[in-house]
XYZ file of C-alpha atoms in Angstrom:
657
model
C -41.484 -2.387 -51.040
C -44.231 -2.612 -53.666
C -43.921 -3.886 -57.220
C -40.238 -4.469 -56.897
C -37.879 -5.802 -54.353
C -34.376 -6.882 -55.012
C -33.128 -8.945 -52.135
C -30.575 -10.944 -54.050
C -29.697 -10.825 -57.718
C -26.975 -13.521 -57.818
C -27.881 -16.718 -59.679
C -25.938 -19.922 -59.170
C -25.663 -22.748 -61.639
C -27.496 -24.981 -59.221
C -30.454 -22.620 -59.016
C -30.497 -22.265 -62.770
C -30.906 -25.998 -63.176
C -33.321 -26.794 -60.389
C -37.006 -26.814 -61.078
C -40.160 -25.437 -59.602
C -41.445 -26.178 -56.160
C -38.923 -28.773 -55.045
C -40.201 -31.238 -52.431
C -39.615 -30.597 -48.770
C -36.330 -31.900 -47.353
C -37.919 -35.175 -46.301
C -39.185 -35.721 -49.823
C -42.826 -35.562 -48.800
C -45.576 -33.766 -50.658
C -48.093 -31.902 -48.538
C -51.214 -29.931 -49.295
C -49.449 -26.569 -49.122
C -48.329 -26.830 -52.705
C -47.817 -29.322 -55.478
C -44.218 -30.520 -55.361
C -42.347 -31.214 -58.543
C -38.841 -30.814 -59.911
C -37.027 -30.402 -63.194
C -34.432 -33.025 -63.991
C -31.578 -31.693 -66.043
C -29.741 -34.481 -67.783
C -26.333 -33.837 -69.196
C -25.816 -37.260 -70.629
C -28.922 -37.780 -72.737
C -31.636 -40.329 -72.184
C -29.314 -43.297 -72.121
C -27.338 -41.745 -69.287
C -24.002 -41.742 -71.049
C -22.082 -40.629 -74.125
C -21.463 -42.780 -77.134
C -18.114 -44.497 -76.987
C -15.599 -43.008 -79.339
C -12.440 -44.624 -80.567
C -9.760 -43.576 -82.949
C -11.142 -45.960 -85.585
C -14.510 -44.152 -85.731
C -14.526 -41.677 -88.652
C -14.969 -38.025 -87.827
C -18.142 -37.748 -89.904
C -19.718 -40.608 -87.959
C -18.793 -39.001 -84.634
C -20.362 -35.734 -85.780
C -23.568 -37.512 -86.806
C -23.711 -39.264 -83.454
C -23.182 -35.997 -81.624
C -25.954 -34.326 -83.618
C -28.312 -37.223 -82.895
C -27.490 -37.078 -79.204
C -28.097 -33.318 -79.100
C -31.419 -33.709 -80.909
C -32.394 -36.493 -78.526
C -31.734 -34.188 -75.584
C -33.613 -31.251 -77.132
C -36.699 -33.289 -77.964
C -36.778 -35.533 -74.896
C -39.567 -35.656 -72.329
C -37.175 -34.205 -69.750
C -36.665 -31.110 -71.874
C -40.400 -30.791 -72.518
C -41.117 -30.955 -68.780
C -38.425 -28.379 -68.118
C -39.795 -25.942 -70.720
C -43.463 -26.561 -69.810
C -43.544 -27.041 -66.023
C -47.334 -27.375 -66.136
C -46.784 -30.953 -67.338
C -45.223 -31.766 -63.966
C -47.800 -30.309 -61.586
C -51.059 -30.662 -63.526
C -51.393 -34.462 -63.056
C -51.140 -33.881 -59.272
C -53.763 -31.120 -59.273
C -56.568 -31.652 -56.741
C -59.812 -29.961 -55.711
C -58.255 -28.175 -52.715
C -55.616 -26.697 -55.044
C -58.386 -25.436 -57.331
C -60.196 -23.746 -54.444
C -57.075 -21.985 -53.188
C -55.994 -20.913 -56.679
C -59.491 -19.594 -57.450
C -59.561 -17.408 -54.329
C -56.007 -16.157 -54.866
C -56.565 -15.502 -58.576
C -59.717 -13.467 -58.037
C -58.082 -11.538 -55.194
C -55.107 -10.632 -57.384
C -57.519 -9.671 -60.178
C -59.294 -7.191 -57.919
C -55.885 -5.712 -57.122
C -54.539 -5.499 -60.652
C -57.610 -3.877 -62.271
C -57.301 -0.494 -60.512
C -53.503 -0.713 -60.569
C -53.501 -1.426 -64.303
C -55.721 1.556 -65.033
C -53.443 3.763 -62.951
C -50.126 2.426 -64.277
C -51.202 2.958 -67.883
C -51.433 6.680 -67.102
C -47.837 6.546 -65.804
C -46.837 4.868 -69.073
C -48.410 7.744 -71.009
C -51.196 5.584 -72.446
C -54.950 5.391 -72.147
C -56.116 3.497 -69.033
C -57.379 0.407 -70.889
C -53.812 -0.408 -71.964
C -53.023 -1.228 -68.359
C -55.635 -4.006 -68.553
C -54.393 -5.094 -71.983
C -51.037 -5.653 -70.256
C -52.469 -7.590 -67.339
C -53.961 -10.816 -68.705
C -51.693 -12.450 -71.324
C -48.735 -12.743 -68.931
C -50.967 -14.593 -66.448
C -51.939 -17.180 -69.058
C -48.385 -17.708 -70.358
C -46.877 -17.980 -66.886
C -49.393 -20.661 -65.931
C -47.853 -22.919 -68.600
C -44.192 -21.878 -68.407
C -43.561 -20.310 -64.995
C -41.538 -21.988 -62.262
C -42.877 -20.146 -59.208
C -46.334 -20.584 -57.754
C -46.508 -17.023 -56.390
C -45.353 -14.726 -59.216
C -47.913 -12.748 -61.203
C -46.893 -11.005 -64.418
C -48.388 -7.719 -65.515
C -47.881 -3.956 -65.518
C -45.681 -2.523 -62.790
C -44.665 0.949 -61.703
C -41.082 0.572 -62.943
C -42.062 -0.828 -66.356
C -44.676 1.908 -66.734
C -42.155 4.650 -66.016
C -39.571 3.103 -68.353
C -42.187 2.803 -71.086
C -42.984 6.492 -70.748
C -39.264 7.293 -70.748
C -38.257 5.319 -73.842
C -41.480 4.767 -75.790
C -43.495 7.963 -75.347
C -45.052 8.793 -78.691
C -45.002 12.230 -80.243
C -48.808 12.046 -80.259
C -50.632 11.717 -76.954
C -51.906 8.206 -76.103
C -50.426 6.601 -79.238
C -49.301 3.061 -78.228
C -47.215 2.186 -81.309
C -43.777 2.557 -79.752
C -44.806 0.958 -76.454
C -46.075 -2.146 -78.252
C -42.901 -2.411 -80.359
C -40.839 -2.095 -77.183
C -42.867 -4.954 -75.661
C -42.159 -7.227 -78.626
C -38.425 -6.602 -78.567
C -38.273 -6.925 -74.788
C -39.753 -10.374 -75.201
C -37.395 -11.340 -78.012
C -34.318 -10.212 -76.068
C -35.446 -11.904 -72.851
C -36.277 -15.127 -74.700
C -32.882 -15.107 -76.434
C -31.121 -14.556 -73.105
C -33.025 -17.467 -71.619
C -32.238 -19.821 -74.504
C -28.557 -18.822 -74.356
C -28.433 -19.044 -70.534
C -27.410 -15.386 -70.276
C -29.435 -14.636 -67.179
C -26.202 -14.394 -65.241
C -25.689 -10.945 -66.806
C -28.144 -9.454 -64.349
C -25.767 -10.444 -61.552
C -23.444 -7.663 -62.685
C -25.968 -5.043 -61.611
C -25.244 -4.527 -57.926
C -27.943 -4.421 -55.271
C -27.003 -0.893 -54.219
C -27.482 0.394 -57.789
C -30.829 -1.385 -58.176
C -31.912 -0.042 -54.795
C -30.987 3.527 -55.736
C -32.714 3.246 -59.101
C -35.870 1.774 -57.563
C -36.070 4.479 -54.906
C -35.470 7.248 -57.450
C -38.065 5.776 -59.808
C -40.607 5.533 -56.986
C -40.088 9.182 -56.022
C -40.272 10.242 -59.684
C -43.560 8.374 -60.138
C -45.038 9.732 -56.905
C -44.081 13.328 -57.687
C -45.490 12.876 -61.184
C -48.900 12.021 -59.702
C -49.103 15.167 -57.564
C -50.450 17.021 -60.590
C -53.451 14.665 -60.674
C -53.981 14.978 -56.922
C -54.073 18.765 -57.285
C -55.902 18.801 -60.625
C -53.063 20.583 -62.467
C -52.413 20.415 -66.204
C -49.529 20.947 -68.636
C -46.849 19.594 -66.279
C -43.622 18.334 -68.000
C -42.491 14.703 -67.667
C -38.831 15.335 -66.731
C -38.294 15.380 -62.985
C -36.673 18.777 -62.416
C -39.078 20.756 -64.662
C -41.925 18.677 -63.202
C -41.093 19.813 -59.674
C -40.670 23.431 -60.776
C -43.950 23.737 -62.682
C -45.899 21.777 -60.079
C -44.806 24.229 -57.404
C -45.451 27.155 -59.742
C -49.037 26.068 -60.455
C -50.038 25.249 -56.866
C -52.281 28.363 -56.748
C -54.329 26.741 -59.553
C -55.141 23.698 -57.396
C -58.647 22.279 -57.762
C -59.907 21.868 -54.220
C -62.291 18.995 -54.931
C -59.592 16.975 -56.717
C -57.223 17.574 -53.822
C -59.848 16.519 -51.266
C -60.658 13.357 -53.219
C -56.955 12.500 -53.585
C -56.092 13.048 -49.924
C -59.156 11.165 -48.684
C -58.327 8.277 -51.031
C -54.757 8.104 -49.730
C -55.901 8.071 -46.101
C -58.507 5.407 -46.892
C -55.945 3.243 -48.694
C -53.524 3.505 -45.794
C -56.193 2.574 -43.254
C -57.699 -0.294 -45.265
C -54.333 -1.880 -46.048
C -53.557 -1.931 -42.337
C -56.420 -4.412 -41.943
C -54.417 -6.924 -43.959
C -51.502 -6.661 -41.530
C -53.427 -7.333 -38.315
C -51.801 -10.106 -36.266
C -54.270 -11.916 -34.033
C -52.834 -13.265 -30.792
C -54.402 -16.689 -31.128
C -54.000 -17.220 -34.870
C -50.950 -19.462 -34.446
C -52.045 -21.135 -31.214
C -53.491 -24.607 -31.975
C -54.648 -25.005 -28.352
C -57.057 -22.063 -28.667
C -59.660 -22.973 -31.299
C -61.243 -20.014 -33.068
C -64.943 -20.073 -33.730
C -66.215 -20.141 -37.268
C -67.826 -16.680 -37.233
C -64.608 -15.199 -35.786
C -62.548 -16.766 -38.563
C -65.062 -15.498 -41.120
C -64.885 -11.978 -39.700
C -61.097 -12.011 -39.729
C -61.076 -13.300 -43.312
C -63.497 -10.542 -44.315
C -61.226 -7.882 -42.811
C -58.250 -9.385 -44.629
C -60.142 -9.376 -47.950
C -61.134 -5.741 -47.395
C -57.496 -4.837 -46.766
C -56.354 -6.813 -49.807
C -58.959 -5.250 -52.088
C -58.341 -1.738 -50.796
C -57.428 -0.364 -54.227
C -60.623 -1.687 -55.815
C -62.796 -0.502 -52.910
C -61.406 3.037 -52.943
C -61.647 3.362 -56.734
C -65.222 2.020 -56.819
C -66.363 4.303 -53.987
C -64.659 7.324 -55.588
C -66.300 6.548 -58.945
C -69.656 6.179 -57.185
C -69.276 9.553 -55.517
C -68.320 11.227 -58.784
C -71.179 9.556 -60.670
C -73.662 10.560 -57.971
C -72.560 14.186 -58.103
C -72.713 14.206 -61.905
C -76.275 12.921 -61.747
C -77.084 16.138 -59.879
C -75.170 18.233 -62.460
C -72.268 18.801 -60.067
C -69.073 18.379 -62.102
C -66.183 19.166 -59.759
C -63.769 16.261 -60.363
C -61.237 15.631 -63.139
C -62.491 12.276 -64.426
C -60.712 9.498 -66.294
C -63.134 9.935 -69.177
C -64.185 7.577 -71.921
C -62.277 4.295 -72.067
C -62.572 1.974 -75.055
C -64.293 -1.222 -73.884
C -63.776 -4.716 -75.294
C -61.039 -7.313 -75.557
C -58.202 -6.228 -77.901
C -57.743 -7.987 -81.228
C -54.928 -10.528 -81.444
C -52.723 -9.096 -84.193
C -49.023 -8.495 -84.914
C -47.562 -5.210 -83.634
C -47.394 -2.375 -86.131
C -43.932 -0.856 -86.545
C -45.246 2.445 -87.854
C -48.303 4.670 -87.737
C -48.842 6.502 -91.035
C -51.699 8.556 -89.612
C -49.268 10.478 -87.414
C -46.216 10.171 -89.737
C -44.474 7.780 -87.349
C -42.146 5.636 -89.453
C -40.282 2.476 -88.453
C -36.812 4.127 -88.406
C -38.157 6.857 -86.141
C -39.641 4.247 -83.776
C -36.327 2.435 -83.410
C -34.369 5.683 -83.092
C -36.588 7.040 -80.325
C -36.600 3.824 -78.277
C -32.810 3.516 -78.569
C -31.218 2.324 -75.328
C -34.640 1.194 -74.116
C -34.176 -2.016 -76.108
C -31.443 -2.956 -73.621
C -32.404 -1.252 -70.360
C -36.097 -2.232 -70.240
C -35.682 -6.013 -70.773
C -32.740 -6.190 -68.354
C -34.589 -4.398 -65.586
C -37.651 -6.517 -66.269
C -35.550 -9.630 -65.737
C -33.967 -8.230 -62.582
C -37.352 -7.365 -61.122
C -38.971 -10.724 -61.893
C -36.091 -12.952 -60.777
C -35.513 -10.998 -57.571
C -39.190 -11.307 -56.675
C -39.275 -14.990 -57.599
C -36.252 -15.811 -55.469
C -37.560 -13.840 -52.515
C -40.874 -15.712 -52.412
C -39.259 -19.052 -53.254
C -37.091 -18.705 -50.138
C -40.080 -17.697 -48.034
C -42.252 -20.593 -49.201
C -39.484 -23.224 -49.404
C -39.198 -24.087 -53.085
C -36.779 -23.400 -55.915
C -37.161 -21.529 -59.181
C -35.398 -22.168 -62.480
C -33.916 -18.763 -63.336
C -33.248 -19.678 -66.975
C -36.815 -20.863 -67.455
C -38.037 -17.651 -65.838
C -36.294 -15.663 -68.584
C -37.945 -17.812 -71.225
C -41.405 -17.505 -69.689
C -41.142 -13.713 -69.288
C -39.824 -13.414 -72.842
C -42.698 -15.444 -74.306
C -45.174 -13.489 -72.154
C -43.933 -10.167 -73.545
C -43.898 -11.447 -77.127
C -47.504 -12.658 -76.958
C -48.556 -9.597 -74.948
C -47.382 -7.362 -77.782
C -50.037 -9.042 -79.971
C -52.774 -7.750 -77.638
C -51.524 -4.129 -77.480
C -49.638 -4.470 -74.198
C -46.689 -2.467 -72.963
C -43.770 -4.356 -71.272
C -44.682 -6.557 -68.316
C -42.752 -8.277 -65.551
C -43.307 -9.648 -62.061
C -45.145 -7.398 -59.627
C -44.007 -7.467 -56.008
C -47.230 -6.163 -54.467
C -49.500 -8.520 -56.418
C -47.125 -11.445 -55.889
C -47.331 -10.766 -52.156
C -51.127 -10.725 -52.359
C -51.044 -13.972 -54.360
C -48.835 -15.661 -51.779
C -50.836 -14.404 -48.798
C -54.053 -15.554 -50.472
C -52.808 -19.144 -50.293
C -52.113 -19.840 -53.980
C -50.890 -23.410 -54.585
C -49.850 -23.446 -58.270
C -49.353 -21.016 -61.173
C -52.954 -21.818 -62.166
C -54.018 -18.867 -60.027
C -53.034 -16.695 -62.995
C -55.789 -18.317 -65.073
C -58.501 -16.890 -62.819
C -56.778 -13.490 -62.672
C -56.605 -13.314 -66.458
C -60.246 -14.374 -66.923
C -61.404 -11.718 -64.432
C -59.473 -9.032 -66.331
C -61.003 -10.127 -69.647
C -64.481 -9.918 -68.098
C -63.662 -6.444 -66.784
C -62.502 -5.335 -70.248
C -65.674 -6.610 -71.839
C -68.283 -5.495 -69.327
C -66.887 -3.081 -66.700
C -64.530 -0.699 -68.502
C -67.359 1.582 -69.625
C -68.065 2.396 -65.980
C -64.452 3.563 -65.496
C -65.477 6.855 -67.095
C -66.451 8.135 -63.642
C -63.212 7.289 -61.827
C -61.565 10.519 -60.579
C -57.977 10.935 -61.743
C -57.010 11.928 -58.209
C -58.224 8.537 -56.900
C -56.053 6.674 -59.430
C -53.139 8.946 -58.525
C -53.660 8.031 -54.862
C -53.508 4.333 -55.775
C -50.184 4.874 -57.566
C -48.625 6.991 -54.825
C -49.558 4.541 -52.058
C -48.181 1.656 -54.132
C -44.814 3.157 -55.074
C -43.994 5.005 -51.864
C -43.193 1.682 -50.237
C -40.497 1.123 -52.865
C -38.318 3.845 -51.344
C -35.746 1.971 -49.279
C -33.921 4.430 -47.041
C -32.649 1.769 -44.620
C -29.779 0.776 -46.908
C -27.999 4.124 -46.434
C -27.145 3.768 -42.700
C -26.149 0.132 -43.271
C -23.652 1.102 -45.971
C -22.466 4.070 -43.888
C -21.669 1.950 -40.832
C -19.625 -0.525 -42.880
C -16.276 0.971 -43.878
C -15.696 -1.532 -46.667
C -19.005 -0.484 -48.263
C -18.445 3.273 -48.330
C -17.637 3.153 -52.039
C -20.910 1.308 -52.621
C -22.682 4.038 -50.671
C -21.086 6.645 -52.920
C -22.218 4.768 -56.046
C -25.679 4.418 -54.517
C -25.936 8.165 -53.908
C -24.558 9.047 -57.356
C -27.096 6.753 -59.033
C -29.896 8.165 -56.908
C -29.071 11.827 -57.569
C -28.317 11.454 -61.275
C -31.602 9.604 -61.789
C -33.299 12.904 -60.929
C -30.875 15.274 -62.615
C -30.258 13.408 -65.891
C -33.191 10.983 -65.965
C -33.637 7.463 -64.653
C -32.245 5.873 -67.834
C -28.911 7.697 -67.460
C -28.868 7.212 -63.703
C -29.050 3.420 -63.990
C -26.492 3.317 -66.819
C -23.984 5.429 -64.883
C -24.602 3.386 -61.733
C -23.976 0.107 -63.553
C -20.851 1.568 -65.148
C -19.456 2.658 -61.787
C -20.232 -0.760 -60.286
C -18.363 -2.494 -63.100
C -15.400 -0.163 -62.592
C -15.415 -1.050 -58.901
C -15.493 -4.733 -59.850
C -12.714 -4.440 -62.437
C -10.380 -2.158 -60.482
C -8.704 -4.991 -58.494
C -8.005 -6.740 -61.783
C -6.377 -3.613 -63.187
C -4.450 -2.869 -59.991
C -3.688 -6.204 -58.287
C -2.344 -6.190 -54.754
C 1.391 -6.992 -54.600
C 3.180 -8.250 -51.526
C 6.772 -7.071 -51.780
C 9.558 -8.357 -49.540
C 12.908 -6.582 -49.895
C 16.319 -7.945 -49.070
C 19.503 -6.222 -49.931
C 20.037 -6.858 -53.589
C 16.903 -9.010 -53.898
C 13.242 -8.061 -54.430
C 10.583 -10.736 -53.937
C 7.199 -9.817 -55.443
C 4.081 -11.935 -54.948
C 0.995 -11.364 -57.084
C -2.358 -12.176 -55.514
C -4.506 -13.083 -58.560
C -4.579 -13.579 -62.303
C -2.433 -11.392 -64.513
C -4.492 -10.033 -67.392
C -4.274 -7.180 -69.872
C -5.645 -4.329 -67.681
C -2.829 -4.812 -65.154
C 0.215 -6.086 -67.019
C 1.710 -2.794 -68.157
C 1.406 -1.247 -64.707
C 2.853 -4.341 -63.018
C 5.780 -4.293 -65.463
C 6.510 -0.669 -64.586
C 6.382 -1.402 -60.849
C 8.725 -4.381 -61.138
C 11.307 -2.371 -63.043
C 10.900 0.576 -60.670
C 11.580 -1.679 -57.662
C 14.575 -3.234 -59.397
C 16.154 0.106 -60.359
C 15.312 2.283 -57.359
C 18.914 2.097 -56.095
C 22.121 2.845 -57.960
C 22.896 -0.867 -58.191
C 20.221 -2.919 -60.009
C 18.510 -5.527 -57.860
C 17.570 -9.069 -58.774
C 13.821 -9.788 -58.766
C 11.951 -12.966 -57.821
C 8.331 -13.001 -59.052
C 6.251 -15.397 -56.952
C 3.328 -16.558 -59.115
C 1.825 -19.081 -56.717
C -1.443 -17.106 -56.614
C -1.639 -16.382 -60.342
C -4.417 -18.578 -61.686
C -4.345 -17.390 -65.287
C -2.670 -15.204 -67.886
C -3.732 -13.895 -71.266
C -1.897 -13.115 -74.505
C -1.080 -9.560 -73.430
C 0.503 -10.832 -70.201
C 2.683 -13.325 -72.091
C 3.863 -10.623 -74.471
C 4.574 -8.389 -71.487
C 6.849 -11.092 -70.039
C 8.928 -10.833 -73.206
C 9.219 -7.053 -73.054
C 9.899 -7.166 -69.287
C 12.745 -9.648 -69.685
C 14.201 -7.669 -72.584
C 14.071 -4.440 -70.564
C 15.594 -6.220 -67.542
C 18.423 -7.548 -69.692
C 19.262 -4.053 -70.920
C 19.526 -2.815 -67.315
C 21.414 -5.913 -66.041
C 18.445 -6.929 -63.849
C 17.947 -10.639 -63.231
C 14.333 -11.830 -62.990
C 13.292 -15.309 -61.916
C 9.687 -16.540 -61.971
C 8.817 -19.216 -59.434
C 5.903 -21.381 -58.276
C 4.094 -21.135 -61.600
C 0.917 -23.184 -61.803
C 0.935 -25.946 -64.454
C -1.864 -24.402 -66.502
C -0.138 -21.007 -66.499
C 3.210 -22.584 -67.319
C 1.627 -24.371 -70.265
C 0.422 -21.053 -71.703
C 3.790 -19.386 -71.115
C 5.771 -22.205 -72.730
C 3.655 -21.974 -75.866
C 4.902 -18.386 -76.298
C 8.516 -19.624 -76.491
C 10.072 -16.945 -74.264
C 13.786 -17.579 -74.628
C 15.092 -15.556 -71.645
C 12.551 -16.867 -69.148
C 14.096 -18.236 -65.917
C 11.899 -20.332 -63.620
C 12.262 -22.126 -60.302
C 9.976 -24.393 -58.331
C 10.060 -22.369 -55.103
C 11.198 -19.015 -53.765
C 13.938 -20.770 -51.791
C 15.347 -22.350 -54.945
C 15.363 -18.955 -56.646
C 17.211 -17.435 -53.682
C 19.789 -20.211 -53.750
C 20.358 -19.715 -57.461
C 20.855 -15.976 -56.998
C 23.219 -16.675 -54.068
C 25.286 -18.939 -56.264
C 25.544 -16.065 -58.740
C 27.128 -13.804 -56.121
C 24.156 -12.045 -54.459
C 24.647 -11.655 -50.700
C 21.514 -12.160 -48.571
C 20.838 -10.559 -45.203
C 18.319 -11.624 -42.599
C 16.807 -8.171 -42.221
C 13.631 -7.856 -44.270
C 11.251 -4.979 -44.821
C 7.876 -6.369 -45.895
C 5.161 -4.028 -47.038
C 2.003 -4.093 -49.148
C 1.849 -1.983 -52.272
C -1.519 -1.291 -53.871
C -0.875 -1.025 -57.588
């Protein structure tokens, strides 16, 4: 997939505390990358806590604790963890510089045409795609924890920007820039508060469905540029309808340019995927000119976007020089590097006030930063596994947050990690995050000197770049996998619901409904715990299989009383709590009402095998009628002594509550 891939979204505490580019298992450092790690100390610099005794006054203990916390916050370990560049820069060598230079320039050639194209998807003028492409590279060089990731505009962020921050006036960037600032603030806050784990609650099937739906939405939205159509709505269903309705108005030359560009992109990118038979055979040396030729083909495949756009612009410019104007061109683009200035929260010239800005963005303040985090961390983990190093997920949130905050000062829309450009960066042999420095410098040079030539780029060529980039994001392989696995059929249903509703209601509602359904699937076992019920004449033994919390307690109470009173003669009940690892206040109060109800119906209830921590919470509630035993056998003996006759015949069954 391009620009996004979500292999695994789960973050463990260990991964959140380990640093960038850990050494190889043998502890050695090779020339493939600079190895360094982040040490996370929990005990301060002195390696231990201050001794505390009862004689030490509380005020003195508080002062010591504050000093210790300040010492941790302002220690060299913390500084190295928050600025990973301090760890790898002293080990930087000439061969690292060479590799980073090549990779950085290669990524720059990829991001320039992509940025111009993605800005159109975001509903902005093309130069805003380049405004969004350089600041993240600079920030990530200092704060990032993965050597491969490149930050910048992506297809998903562009579509979300158009969805939540589309201005009432065409090409007005006010709302997009405000959204960028608040994305950064929210992501930075989540990083500082270690809240990155929240993204783990968005299931892979939902992310996959959303990504595929977004890719199709973006691709269909570019058909109008391929065909040279105008006045096509942004919403998916009307977009499809009016695109089909206006097909007779297709501009043939735009269509030819778009189709030729797509074919050329497909063919050129195949050059990057060529596998030579002897490339991994050390016993068959390859001659220098052969290696050079192979490298040239790889560079051509990698720079396919730039090559196609440049050739298309050359063709259009050549035809214009002969007064042949047959293409829909990008038009005038404002050249120059943007001023570094705070974002404006209103635009008086178009009567766009601050309250209106916040009202229109709405849910985008939550959805856009969360999906930006998901995209970046998933990409970082995928390439960290491939290249054998670790990323610090918490630090990734901080670096992306700072990147978006500073990017908003240069008129950027929200940025995150790009899968396609990260893949190019990795395949180009990047060694450190310094590759982003060369990418950013190249983009600044393009803004200053090359943007004026973008006037001649055909819109259909940019549309071809977008379509060929996002079409790879459609992952259809997950459907048969979920279908073949019976236990995952519900996930398949959620996947399909998310996918369909993203078209019918819009991608913002599709992802929200998908996440909601996933959380319901996650919480359902808590609300309806599995009970193992063993019946003996006169006795009911019920075993709970997990914690007993407020969503389930009322239903469990009803089931217990129903089992006890299903015959004319009330039965005694033994509640086996050996698997109950926790209870809450509602559960404790339910015990009181359950025992009171049982007493009114002459039902005896005994709780057994209660864990110490659970027993401690129950005892604090002072439940007077509570009867407990250490084991089920002891409870049976006690009931026997009270006149209940036991039989050997049992009828076990599982009841799903």
